[in-house]
């Protein structure tokens, strides 16, 4: 699964759940009190990913990937450090919501650059929430101070891959409905697509959509702004060639 958090876009995947104490509240309702409900889960669109998928996200968009299958997930990330949003230098900067692989990488770089200085104390932050006050985080997310403190990830030595205890539960439409929606997205209507609804994923491993094909040689699949419009914003494209063994 692949999820994104695009600033300014609504959380279109929603569910409403009754509180765990509904039975108690219903008995109180008989005495003149109303039954209470709590807001269910809500988030932005979640997409399924499979082998050969290319996912493109612009700068400033938070993203996460969760493997709910029974096989390992291998990902290759490509970062364009020459884009207009990266105005400092040509170095990549990542800001993590959980885990802290960047801290580990910086520690390794210091050890290799200054081997004679030994180990230095690392006082850098764990994630982007660690710079905020506990009370501010609690009010912003509507959680307790204890949960807000956990969000800050103090002394969190995990890397970029974080194990989710008891699995990750998200709101997703049935697979058939999702595939039908993807088919509709492949048919552009000639209008400029808003960022909130823009297509972020396309598969480059589909032989039936090859741009170049020779049964005795191989095939080439190209991904550009025509079949993945968001690449127009990123000024990138992709191409994959498969050679057939004779």
mmCIF file of C-alpha atoms in Angstrom:
data_model
loop_
_atom_site.group_PDB
_atom_site.id
_atom_site.type_symbol
_atom_site.label_atom_id
_atom_site.label_comp_id
_atom_site.label_asym_id
_atom_site.label_seq_id
_atom_site.Cartn_x
_atom_site.Cartn_y
_atom_site.Cartn_z
ATOM 1 C CA UNK A 1 0.000 0.000 0.000
ATOM 2 C CA UNK A 2 1.117 3.534 -0.709
ATOM 3 C CA UNK A 3 -0.321 6.600 0.967
ATOM 4 C CA UNK A 4 0.305 10.308 0.517
ATOM 5 C CA UNK A 5 -0.562 13.402 2.517
ATOM 6 C CA UNK A 6 -0.876 16.307 0.079
ATOM 7 C CA UNK A 7 -1.114 19.702 1.843
ATOM 8 C CA UNK A 8 -4.467 21.394 1.334
ATOM 9 C CA UNK A 9 -6.241 18.288 0.020
ATOM 10 C CA UNK A 10 -9.248 16.801 1.853
ATOM 11 C CA UNK A 11 -9.303 13.433 3.593
ATOM 12 C CA UNK A 12 -11.666 11.676 1.201
ATOM 13 C CA UNK A 13 -11.429 8.211 2.772
ATOM 14 C CA UNK A 14 -13.628 8.281 5.874
ATOM 15 C CA UNK A 15 -15.470 5.933 8.187
ATOM 16 C CA UNK A 16 -17.747 6.633 11.142
ATOM 17 C CA UNK A 17 -17.603 4.278 14.092
ATOM 18 C CA UNK A 18 -19.601 4.102 17.266
ATOM 19 C CA UNK A 19 -17.801 4.357 20.544
ATOM 20 C CA UNK A 20 -16.791 1.243 22.428
ATOM 21 C CA UNK A 21 -19.090 2.231 25.285
ATOM 22 C CA UNK A 22 -22.174 2.605 23.109
ATOM 23 C CA UNK A 23 -24.166 0.054 25.084
ATOM 24 C CA UNK A 24 -23.599 2.028 28.260
ATOM 25 C CA UNK A 25 -24.534 5.280 26.545
ATOM 26 C CA UNK A 26 -27.689 3.702 25.146
ATOM 27 C CA UNK A 27 -28.797 2.767 28.623
ATOM 28 C CA UNK A 28 -28.115 6.333 29.711
ATOM 29 C CA UNK A 29 -30.127 7.556 26.736
ATOM 30 C CA UNK A 30 -33.165 5.820 28.162
ATOM 31 C CA UNK A 31 -32.737 8.099 31.160
ATOM 32 C CA UNK A 32 -32.742 11.195 28.960
ATOM 33 C CA UNK A 33 -29.162 11.364 27.735
ATOM 34 C CA UNK A 34 -28.174 11.105 24.082
ATOM 35 C CA UNK A 35 -26.051 8.322 22.673
ATOM 36 C CA UNK A 36 -22.533 9.431 21.821
ATOM 37 C CA UNK A 37 -20.394 8.670 18.815
ATOM 38 C CA UNK A 38 -16.803 9.281 18.015
ATOM 39 C CA UNK A 39 -15.210 10.222 14.754
ATOM 40 C CA UNK A 40 -13.914 7.224 12.818
ATOM 41 C CA UNK A 41 -10.734 6.965 10.827
ATOM 42 C CA UNK A 42 -10.143 9.383 7.959
ATOM 43 C CA UNK A 43 -7.219 9.883 5.632
ATOM 44 C CA UNK A 44 -6.330 10.728 2.068
ATOM 45 C CA UNK A 45 -6.366 8.187 -0.732
ATOM 46 C CA UNK A 46 -4.477 4.914 -0.306
ATOM 47 C CA UNK A 47 -3.192 3.100 -3.400
ATOM 48 C CA UNK A 48 -2.196 -0.506 -3.919
ATOM 49 C CA UNK A 49 1.274 -1.086 -5.344
ATOM 50 C CA UNK A 50 2.592 -4.116 -7.182
ATOM 51 C CA UNK A 51 5.684 -5.186 -9.068
ATOM 52 C CA UNK A 52 6.659 -2.723 -11.780
ATOM 53 C CA UNK A 53 4.776 0.262 -10.357
ATOM 54 C CA UNK A 54 6.247 3.751 -10.634
ATOM 55 C CA UNK A 55 5.027 6.215 -7.999
ATOM 56 C CA UNK A 56 5.793 9.921 -8.408
ATOM 57 C CA UNK A 57 5.299 12.489 -5.652
ATOM 58 C CA UNK A 58 6.254 16.186 -5.714
ATOM 59 C CA UNK A 59 8.360 17.873 -3.055
ATOM 60 C CA UNK A 60 6.580 18.669 0.188
ATOM 61 C CA UNK A 61 4.241 15.665 0.054
ATOM 62 C CA UNK A 62 4.456 13.247 2.975
ATOM 63 C CA UNK A 63 4.333 9.612 1.915
ATOM 64 C CA UNK A 64 4.437 6.147 3.410
ATOM 65 C CA UNK A 65 4.559 2.576 2.114
ATOM 66 C CA UNK A 66 3.279 -0.502 3.936
ATOM 67 C CA UNK A 67 3.841 -4.077 2.801
ATOM 68 C CA UNK A 68 0.736 -6.128 3.598
ATOM 69 C CA UNK A 69 1.710 -8.983 1.279
ATOM 70 C CA UNK A 70 3.600 -12.213 1.880
ATOM 71 C CA UNK A 71 6.666 -11.377 -0.250
ATOM 72 C CA UNK A 72 9.470 -8.832 0.290
ATOM 73 C CA UNK A 73 8.980 -5.393 -1.248
ATOM 74 C CA UNK A 74 11.983 -3.990 -3.122
ATOM 75 C CA UNK A 75 11.934 -0.253 -3.826
ATOM 76 C CA UNK A 76 14.311 2.010 -5.732
ATOM 77 C CA UNK A 77 14.019 5.733 -4.928
ATOM 78 C CA UNK A 78 15.050 8.507 -7.309
ATOM 79 C CA UNK A 79 15.403 12.063 -6.001
ATOM 80 C CA UNK A 80 15.770 15.152 -8.183
ATOM 81 C CA UNK A 81 17.966 17.514 -6.167
ATOM 82 C CA UNK A 82 17.986 20.129 -8.942
ATOM 83 C CA UNK A 83 14.281 20.992 -8.616
ATOM 84 C CA UNK A 84 13.179 24.528 -7.762
ATOM 85 C CA UNK A 85 12.043 23.559 -4.249
ATOM 86 C CA UNK A 86 15.584 22.537 -3.256
ATOM 87 C CA UNK A 87 17.012 26.061 -3.039
ATOM 88 C CA UNK A 88 19.936 25.457 -0.667
ATOM 89 C CA UNK A 89 22.293 23.082 -2.468
ATOM 90 C CA UNK A 90 22.330 19.790 -4.351
ATOM 91 C CA UNK A 91 22.049 17.658 -1.219
ATOM 92 C CA UNK A 92 18.933 15.624 -0.492
ATOM 93 C CA UNK A 93 17.125 16.390 2.762
ATOM 94 C CA UNK A 94 14.497 14.064 4.171
ATOM 95 C CA UNK A 95 12.227 14.759 7.120
ATOM 96 C CA UNK A 96 10.868 11.639 8.778
ATOM 97 C CA UNK A 97 7.579 11.191 10.612
ATOM 98 C CA UNK A 98 8.824 7.979 12.228
ATOM 99 C CA UNK A 99 12.194 6.343 12.628
ATOM 100 C CA UNK A 100 15.464 8.188 12.185
ATOM 101 C CA UNK A 101 17.647 6.790 9.380
ATOM 102 C CA UNK A 102 19.095 10.220 8.636
ATOM 103 C CA UNK A 103 20.603 10.469 12.112
ATOM 104 C CA UNK A 104 22.295 7.111 11.635
ATOM 105 C CA UNK A 105 23.619 8.173 8.208
ATOM 106 C CA UNK A 106 25.040 11.434 9.577
ATOM 107 C CA UNK A 107 26.711 9.556 12.420
ATOM 108 C CA UNK A 108 28.390 7.201 9.942
ATOM 109 C CA UNK A 109 29.562 10.135 7.810
ATOM 110 C CA UNK A 110 31.161 11.834 10.831
ATOM 111 C CA UNK A 111 32.919 8.636 11.822
ATOM 112 C CA UNK A 112 34.372 8.210 8.326
ATOM 113 C CA UNK A 113 35.372 11.893 8.037
ATOM 114 C CA UNK A 114 36.932 12.184 11.531
ATOM 115 C CA UNK A 115 37.996 8.689 12.613
ATOM 116 C CA UNK A 116 40.494 9.995 15.188
ATOM 117 C CA UNK A 117 37.910 11.984 17.146
ATOM 118 C CA UNK A 118 36.073 8.922 18.369
ATOM 119 C CA UNK A 119 32.342 8.947 18.917
ATOM 120 C CA UNK A 120 30.628 12.274 19.350
ATOM 121 C CA UNK A 121 27.416 12.763 21.237
ATOM 122 C CA UNK A 122 24.490 13.076 18.854
ATOM 123 C CA UNK A 123 21.942 15.686 19.920
ATOM 124 C CA UNK A 124 20.049 15.949 16.662
ATOM 125 C CA UNK A 125 16.304 15.533 16.555
ATOM 126 C CA UNK A 126 14.654 12.205 15.911
ATOM 127 C CA UNK A 127 11.788 13.337 13.654
ATOM 128 C CA UNK A 128 9.972 16.492 12.627
ATOM 129 C CA UNK A 129 7.672 16.367 15.666
ATOM 130 C CA UNK A 130 10.516 16.517 18.185
ATOM 131 C CA UNK A 131 10.809 20.292 17.804
ATOM 132 C CA UNK A 132 7.265 20.932 19.048
ATOM 133 C CA UNK A 133 5.919 21.161 22.556
ATOM 134 C CA UNK A 134 3.969 18.175 23.913
ATOM 135 C CA UNK A 135 0.881 20.257 24.611
ATOM 136 C CA UNK A 136 0.912 21.792 21.129
ATOM 137 C CA UNK A 137 1.072 18.354 19.494
ATOM 138 C CA UNK A 138 -1.675 17.040 21.758
ATOM 139 C CA UNK A 139 -4.005 19.895 20.811
ATOM 140 C CA UNK A 140 -3.163 19.690 17.094
ATOM 141 C CA UNK A 141 -3.842 15.950 16.814
ATOM 142 C CA UNK A 142 -6.519 15.712 19.492
ATOM 143 C CA UNK A 143 -4.602 13.149 21.547
ATOM 144 C CA UNK A 144 -3.233 12.911 25.067
ATOM 145 C CA UNK A 145 0.147 14.292 26.082
ATOM 146 C CA UNK A 146 1.498 10.750 26.459
ATOM 147 C CA UNK A 147 0.675 9.920 22.839
ATOM 148 C CA UNK A 148 2.072 13.280 21.725
ATOM 149 C CA UNK A 149 5.300 12.441 23.530
ATOM 150 C CA UNK A 150 5.473 9.120 21.677
ATOM 151 C CA UNK A 151 4.960 10.922 18.366
ATOM 152 C CA UNK A 152 8.154 12.870 19.001
ATOM 153 C CA UNK A 153 10.111 9.606 18.901
ATOM 154 C CA UNK A 154 12.592 10.470 21.623
ATOM 155 C CA UNK A 155 15.572 8.090 21.622
ATOM 156 C CA UNK A 156 14.154 6.397 18.531
ATOM 157 C CA UNK A 157 16.955 4.439 16.864
ATOM 158 C CA UNK A 158 14.819 2.752 14.201
ATOM 159 C CA UNK A 159 15.708 3.115 10.545
ATOM 160 C CA UNK A 160 13.537 3.876 7.549
ATOM 161 C CA UNK A 161 11.709 0.526 7.867
ATOM 162 C CA UNK A 162 9.462 0.430 10.925
ATOM 163 C CA UNK A 163 7.575 -2.686 12.003
ATOM 164 C CA UNK A 164 3.857 -2.072 12.568
ATOM 165 C CA UNK A 165 2.576 -3.991 15.551
ATOM 166 C CA UNK A 166 -0.696 -5.901 14.926
ATOM 167 C CA UNK A 167 -0.776 -4.754 11.295
ATOM 168 C CA UNK A 168 -1.983 -1.534 9.694
ATOM 169 C CA UNK A 169 -5.711 -0.984 9.229
ATOM 170 C CA UNK A 170 -6.758 1.608 6.647
ATOM 171 C CA UNK A 171 -9.888 2.421 4.657
ATOM 172 C CA UNK A 172 -9.796 0.980 1.142
ATOM 173 C CA UNK A 173 -12.452 0.305 -1.486
ATOM 174 C CA UNK A 174 -12.830 -3.239 -2.874
ATOM 175 C CA UNK A 175 -10.150 -4.197 -5.373
ATOM 176 C CA UNK A 176 -12.617 -4.274 -8.277
ATOM 177 C CA UNK A 177 -13.766 -0.704 -7.617
ATOM 178 C CA UNK A 178 -10.172 0.481 -7.317
ATOM 179 C CA UNK A 179 -9.202 -1.142 -10.623
ATOM 180 C CA UNK A 180 -12.199 0.482 -12.313
ATOM 181 C CA UNK A 181 -11.140 3.876 -10.962
ATOM 182 C CA UNK A 182 -7.612 3.347 -12.278
ATOM 183 C CA UNK A 183 -9.018 2.521 -15.710
ATOM 184 C CA UNK A 184 -10.978 5.776 -15.730
ATOM 185 C CA UNK A 185 -7.848 7.722 -14.764
ATOM 186 C CA UNK A 186 -6.044 6.336 -17.809
ATOM 187 C CA UNK A 187 -8.532 8.153 -20.053
ATOM 188 C CA UNK A 188 -7.681 11.884 -19.815
ATOM 189 C CA UNK A 189 -10.484 14.359 -20.431
ATOM 190 C CA UNK A 190 -8.264 17.089 -21.870
ATOM 191 C CA UNK A 191 -8.606 19.310 -18.799
ATOM 192 C CA UNK A 192 -5.915 20.218 -16.328
ATOM 193 C CA UNK A 193 -6.087 17.770 -13.433
ATOM 194 C CA UNK A 194 -6.029 19.189 -9.873
ATOM 195 C CA UNK A 195 -3.160 18.055 -7.678
ATOM 196 C CA UNK A 196 -5.556 16.471 -5.166
ATOM 197 C CA UNK A 197 -6.941 14.118 -7.826
ATOM 198 C CA UNK A 198 -3.896 13.685 -10.014
ATOM 199 C CA UNK A 199 -2.664 10.203 -10.852
ATOM 200 C CA UNK A 200 0.495 9.254 -8.946
ATOM 201 C CA UNK A 201 1.079 5.653 -9.987
ATOM 202 C CA UNK A 202 1.473 3.722 -13.238
ATOM 203 C CA UNK A 203 2.886 0.300 -14.054
ATOM 204 C CA UNK A 204 5.889 0.063 -16.370
ATOM 205 C CA UNK A 205 5.899 -3.763 -16.526
ATOM 206 C CA UNK A 206 2.749 -4.202 -18.626
ATOM 207 C CA UNK A 207 3.706 -5.873 -21.948
ATOM 208 C CA UNK A 208 0.373 -4.933 -23.555
ATOM 209 C CA UNK A 209 1.289 -1.239 -23.236
ATOM 210 C CA UNK A 210 4.743 -1.453 -24.785
ATOM 211 C CA UNK A 211 5.827 1.517 -26.894
ATOM 212 C CA UNK A 212 8.344 -0.552 -28.861
ATOM 213 C CA UNK A 213 7.937 -4.295 -29.400
ATOM 214 C CA UNK A 214 9.747 -6.941 -31.399
ATOM 215 C CA UNK A 215 8.944 -10.617 -30.740
ATOM 216 C CA UNK A 216 12.517 -11.582 -31.615
ATOM 217 C CA UNK A 217 14.258 -8.828 -29.653
ATOM 218 C CA UNK A 218 12.241 -7.402 -26.771
ATOM 219 C CA UNK A 219 10.106 -4.473 -25.748
ATOM 220 C CA UNK A 220 10.374 -0.947 -24.350
ATOM 221 C CA UNK A 221 7.898 0.757 -22.034
ATOM 222 C CA UNK A 222 8.028 4.530 -21.614
ATOM 223 C CA UNK A 223 6.459 6.563 -18.823
ATOM 224 C CA UNK A 224 6.051 10.300 -19.414
ATOM 225 C CA UNK A 225 3.589 13.107 -18.782
ATOM 226 C CA UNK A 226 1.168 11.560 -21.266
ATOM 227 C CA UNK A 227 0.441 8.467 -19.166
ATOM 228 C CA UNK A 228 1.505 9.935 -15.806
ATOM 229 C CA UNK A 229 0.595 13.665 -15.858
ATOM 230 C CA UNK A 230 2.357 14.518 -12.590
ATOM 231 C CA UNK A 231 5.705 14.016 -14.347
ATOM 232 C CA UNK A 232 5.010 17.309 -16.084
ATOM 233 C CA UNK A 233 5.533 18.995 -12.704
ATOM 234 C CA UNK A 234 8.649 16.974 -11.919
ATOM 235 C CA UNK A 235 10.301 17.246 -15.362
ATOM 236 C CA UNK A 236 11.110 13.541 -15.244
ATOM 237 C CA UNK A 237 10.305 10.426 -17.244
ATOM 238 C CA UNK A 238 11.132 6.731 -17.111
ATOM 239 C CA UNK A 239 11.935 4.022 -19.625
ATOM 240 C CA UNK A 240 12.376 0.273 -19.219
ATOM 241 C CA UNK A 241 13.678 -2.185 -21.780
ATOM 242 C CA UNK A 242 13.319 -5.969 -21.716
ATOM 243 C CA UNK A 243 15.484 -8.139 -23.980
ATOM 244 C CA UNK A 244 14.155 -11.550 -24.949
ATOM 245 C CA UNK A 245 16.491 -14.522 -24.776
ATOM 246 C CA UNK A 246 16.770 -16.331 -28.085
#
